[in-house]
CSV table of C-alpha atoms in Angstrom, one decimal:
chain,number,residue,atom,x,y,z
D,1,ALA,CA,3.1,10.0,34.1
D,2,PHE,CA,0.3,7.9,32.7
D,3,TYR,CA,2.1,7.1,29.5
D,4,LYS,CA,5.3,6.2,31.4
D,5,SER,CA,3.3,3.6,33.4
D,6,ILE,CA,2.4,1.7,30.1
D,7,CYS,CA,5.1,2.6,27.6
D,8,ASN,CA,8.8,1.9,27.5
D,9,ALA,CA,9.7,5.4,26.4
D,10,VAL,CA,7.9,8.7,26.4
D,11,VAL,CA,8.9,11.7,24.3
D,12,SER,CA,7.7,15.0,25.8
D,13,VAL,CA,6.9,18.0,23.6
D,14,SER,CA,5.7,21.4,24.6
D,15,THR,CA,2.0,21.3,23.3
D,16,PRO,CA,-0.6,18.8,22.1
D,17,GLU,CA,-0.4,20.5,18.7
D,18,ILE,CA,3.3,19.6,18.4
D,19,ALA,CA,2.5,16.0,19.3
D,20,GLU,CA,-0.3,15.8,16.7
D,21,ALA,CA,1.8,17.5,14.0
D,22,ALA,CA,4.6,15.0,14.7
D,23,LYS,CA,2.2,12.2,14.1
D,24,LEU,CA,1.0,13.9,10.9
D,25,LEU,CA,4.6,14.3,9.7
D,26,GLU,CA,5.5,10.7,10.4
D,27,ASN,CA,2.5,9.3,8.5
D,28,THR,CA,2.9,11.8,5.7
D,29,PHE,CA,6.6,10.9,5.4
D,30,ARG,CA,5.6,7.3,4.8
D,31,LEU,CA,2.8,8.2,2.3
D,32,VAL,CA,5.2,10.4,0.2
D,33,ASN,CA,8.0,7.8,0.2
D,34,ILE,CA,5.6,5.0,-0.7
D,35,ALA,CA,4.3,7.1,-3.6
D,36,LEU,CA,7.8,7.9,-4.7
D,37,ILE,CA,8.8,4.2,-4.9
D,38,ASN,CA,5.5,3.3,-6.5
D,39,GLU,CA,6.0,5.9,-9.2
D,40,PHE,CA,9.7,4.9,-9.6
D,41,THR,CA,8.5,1.3,-10.0
D,42,GLN,CA,6.4,2.3,-13.0
D,43,LEU,CA,9.4,4.1,-14.5
D,44,CYS,CA,11.7,1.1,-14.0
D,45,SER,CA,9.1,-1.3,-15.4
D,46,ALA,CA,8.7,0.7,-18.6
D,47,SER,CA,12.5,0.4,-19.1
D,48,ASP,CA,12.7,-3.3,-18.1
D,49,ILE,CA,14.7,-2.5,-15.0
D,50,ASN,CA,14.3,-4.6,-11.8
D,51,VAL,CA,13.2,-2.1,-9.2
D,52,HIS,CA,14.1,-4.4,-6.3
D,53,GLU,CA,17.7,-4.6,-7.4
D,54,VAL,CA,17.8,-0.8,-7.8
D,55,ILE,CA,16.4,-0.4,-4.2
D,56,ASP,CA,18.9,-2.9,-2.8
D,57,ALA,CA,21.8,-1.0,-4.5
D,58,ALA,CA,20.5,2.4,-3.3
D,59,ALA,CA,20.1,1.0,0.2
D,60,SER,CA,23.8,0.1,0.3
D,61,LYS,CA,24.5,3.8,0.9
D,62,PRO,CA,25.4,4.1,4.6
D,63,TYR,CA,23.3,7.3,5.2
D,64,GLY,CA,20.6,9.4,3.8
D,65,PHE,CA,18.5,6.6,2.2
D,66,MET,CA,15.6,4.6,3.7
D,67,PRO,CA,14.4,1.7,1.5
D,68,PHE,CA,10.7,1.5,0.8
D,69,ARG,CA,9.2,-1.2,-1.4
D,70,PRO,CA,6.6,-0.9,-4.1
D,71,GLY,CA,3.1,-2.2,-3.5
D,72,VAL,CA,-0.6,-2.2,-4.5
D,73,GLY,CA,-1.1,1.2,-2.6
D,74,VAL,CA,-1.5,2.2,1.0
D,75,GLY,CA,-4.0,0.9,3.6
D,76,GLY,CA,-4.8,0.8,7.2
D,77,HIS,CA,-6.2,3.4,9.5
D,78,CYS,CA,-3.2,5.9,9.4
D,79,ILE,CA,-1.3,6.4,6.2
D,80,PRO,CA,-4.2,6.7,3.8
D,81,VAL,CA,-6.1,9.0,6.2
D,82,ASP,CA,-3.9,11.1,8.4
D,83,PRO,CA,-2.0,13.0,5.6
D,84,LEU,CA,-5.3,14.2,4.3
D,85,TYR,CA,-5.7,16.1,7.6
D,86,LEU,CA,-2.5,17.9,6.6
D,87,THR,CA,-4.0,18.9,3.2
D,88,TRP,CA,-7.1,20.2,5.0
D,89,TRP,CA,-5.0,22.1,7.5
D,90,ALA,CA,-3.0,23.7,4.7
D,91,ARG,CA,-6.1,24.8,2.9
D,92,LEU,CA,-7.5,26.1,6.2
D,93,HIS,CA,-4.5,28.4,6.4
D,94,GLY,CA,-4.6,29.5,2.8
D,95,GLY,CA,-1.9,27.1,1.6
D,96,GLU,CA,-1.6,23.8,-0.1
D,97,ALA,CA,0.2,20.5,0.5
D,98,ALA,CA,1.0,19.8,-3.2
D,99,ILE,CA,3.4,17.0,-2.6
D,100,VAL,CA,1.0,15.2,-0.2
D,101,GLU,CA,-1.9,15.5,-2.7
D,102,ALA,CA,0.3,14.2,-5.5
D,103,ALA,CA,1.5,11.3,-3.4
D,104,ASN,CA,-2.1,10.4,-2.4
D,105,LEU,CA,-3.1,10.4,-6.1
D,106,ILE,CA,-0.1,8.1,-7.1
D,107,ASN,CA,-0.9,5.6,-4.4
D,108,HIS,CA,-4.6,5.6,-5.3
D,109,GLU,CA,-3.7,4.8,-8.9
D,110,MET,CA,-1.5,1.8,-8.0
D,111,PRO,CA,-4.3,-0.8,-7.8
D,112,SER,CA,-5.3,-0.2,-11.4
D,113,TYR,CA,-1.7,-0.1,-12.5
D,114,VAL,CA,-1.0,-3.5,-10.8
D,115,ALA,CA,-4.2,-5.0,-12.2
D,116,GLU,CA,-3.3,-3.9,-15.8
D,117,ARG,CA,0.2,-5.1,-15.4
D,118,ALA,CA,-0.9,-8.5,-14.2
D,119,LEU,CA,-3.5,-8.9,-16.9
D,120,SER,CA,-0.9,-8.0,-19.5
D,121,LEU,CA,0.9,-11.2,-18.5
D,122,VAL,CA,-2.1,-13.3,-19.4
D,123,ASN,CA,-2.6,-14.8,-22.9
D,124,PRO,CA,-5.0,-12.3,-24.6
D,125,ASP,CA,-7.0,-15.2,-26.0
D,126,ILE,CA,-8.3,-15.9,-22.5
D,127,LYS,CA,-11.5,-13.9,-22.2
D,128,ASN,CA,-12.1,-14.2,-18.5
D,129,PRO,CA,-8.7,-14.8,-16.9
D,130,LYS,CA,-8.5,-16.4,-13.5
D,131,VAL,CA,-6.5,-14.2,-11.0
D,132,LEU,CA,-5.4,-15.2,-7.6
D,133,ILE,CA,-4.6,-12.4,-5.2
D,134,LEU,CA,-2.1,-13.4,-2.5
D,135,GLY,CA,-2.5,-11.4,0.7
D,136,VAL,CA,-5.5,-9.1,1.2
D,137,ALA,CA,-4.5,-7.5,4.6
D,138,TYR,CA,-3.2,-3.9,4.2
D,139,LYS,CA,0.3,-4.9,5.4
D,140,PRO,CA,2.3,-8.1,6.2
D,141,GLY,CA,1.9,-9.8,9.6
D,142,VAL,CA,-1.6,-8.7,10.4
D,143,GLY,CA,-5.1,-9.8,9.5
D,144,ASP,CA,-6.3,-6.2,9.3
D,145,VAL,CA,-8.1,-5.3,6.0
D,146,ARG,CA,-9.1,-1.8,6.9
D,147,GLU,CA,-8.7,0.5,3.9
D,148,THR,CA,-6.8,-2.2,2.1
D,149,PRO,CA,-5.8,-1.2,-1.4
D,150,VAL,CA,-6.4,-4.8,-2.5
D,151,ALA,CA,-10.1,-4.1,-2.6
D,152,GLU,CA,-9.6,-1.6,-5.4
D,153,LEU,CA,-7.2,-4.1,-7.1
D,154,ARG,CA,-9.9,-6.8,-7.0
D,155,ASP,CA,-12.6,-4.4,-8.2
D,156,HIS,CA,-10.5,-3.3,-11.1
D,157,LEU,CA,-9.7,-6.9,-12.1
D,158,ILE,CA,-13.4,-7.7,-12.0
D,159,THR,CA,-14.3,-4.8,-14.2
D,160,GLN,CA,-11.8,-6.1,-16.8
D,161,GLY,CA,-13.6,-9.4,-16.9
D,162,ALA,CA,-11.3,-11.4,-14.5
D,163,VAL,CA,-12.5,-14.2,-12.2
D,164,VAL,CA,-10.8,-13.3,-8.9
D,165,ALA,CA,-10.0,-15.4,-5.9
D,166,TRP,CA,-7.8,-14.6,-2.9
D,167,HIS,CA,-5.7,-16.3,-0.3
D,168,ASP,CA,-4.4,-14.9,3.0
D,169,PRO,CA,-3.5,-17.1,5.9
D,170,LEU,CA,-4.3,-14.3,8.4
D,171,VAL,CA,-7.7,-13.4,7.1
D,172,PRO,CA,-10.4,-16.0,7.5
D,173,ILE,CA,-13.2,-14.0,5.8
D,174,TRP,CA,-13.1,-10.8,3.7
D,175,GLU,CA,-16.1,-8.8,2.6
D,176,GLY,CA,-18.3,-11.9,2.9
D,177,SER,CA,-16.0,-14.2,0.9
D,178,LYS,CA,-13.7,-17.0,2.0
D,179,PRO,CA,-10.1,-17.6,0.8
D,180,VAL,CA,-9.2,-20.3,-1.6
D,181,ASP,CA,-6.2,-22.6,-1.1
D,182,LEU,CA,-2.9,-22.1,-2.9
D,183,GLY,CA,-3.8,-24.9,-5.3
D,184,TRP,CA,-6.5,-22.8,-6.9
D,185,GLU,CA,-5.8,-22.9,-10.6
D,186,CYS,CA,-5.2,-19.5,-12.1
D,187,ASP,CA,-3.8,-17.7,-15.1
D,188,VAL,CA,-1.9,-15.2,-13.1
D,189,ALA,CA,-1.2,-14.6,-9.4
D,190,ILE,CA,-0.6,-11.2,-7.8
D,191,LEU,CA,1.5,-11.1,-4.6
D,192,ALA,CA,-0.3,-8.1,-3.0
D,193,THR,CA,0.7,-8.6,0.7
D,194,LYS,CA,3.6,-10.9,1.5
D,195,GLN,CA,2.2,-12.6,4.6
D,196,PRO,CA,4.6,-14.5,6.8
D,197,GLY,CA,4.3,-18.3,6.4
D,198,MET,CA,2.6,-18.0,3.0
D,199,ASP,CA,4.2,-20.2,0.4
């Protein structure tokens, strides 16, 4: 009755455990599919295949496929966290959630993959390349930087000697630093989060 007073629709289930497991399944579904497309992206890149064109073609199937897009990793307060409860729950009952653990690993490796890929585009004679990261929020349309994989991307770039700046129209300050404008001169730019209204 309470939820009906504040929500448009309420789905009733038999127990709180079912409700919590449903939330775990939904977030885990996204984690696994994001990892699948991130891994598939690396395979396509190694063969000089445009992964976005592949996704668009696969999405033309009228059923059984849901398009996910590659990215720097996963962020926010749900997807990078909730599926790990599932792995804990599996171990608690003597099992394992191998697909979930593999997906988590793939997504955690994406920031370093993206960093290495971007740096490979820079003239190797440039000792300290200037890298502009576009979008630092964990997803488009928000200014939320909780668990953003862009932090790992930035850190990896810095360990490789890059000078890193960032721009995000929805984030006024991030970890004590301020954004630069889009005119900041760089050797390579990385579109990490495609914020609406960002040129």
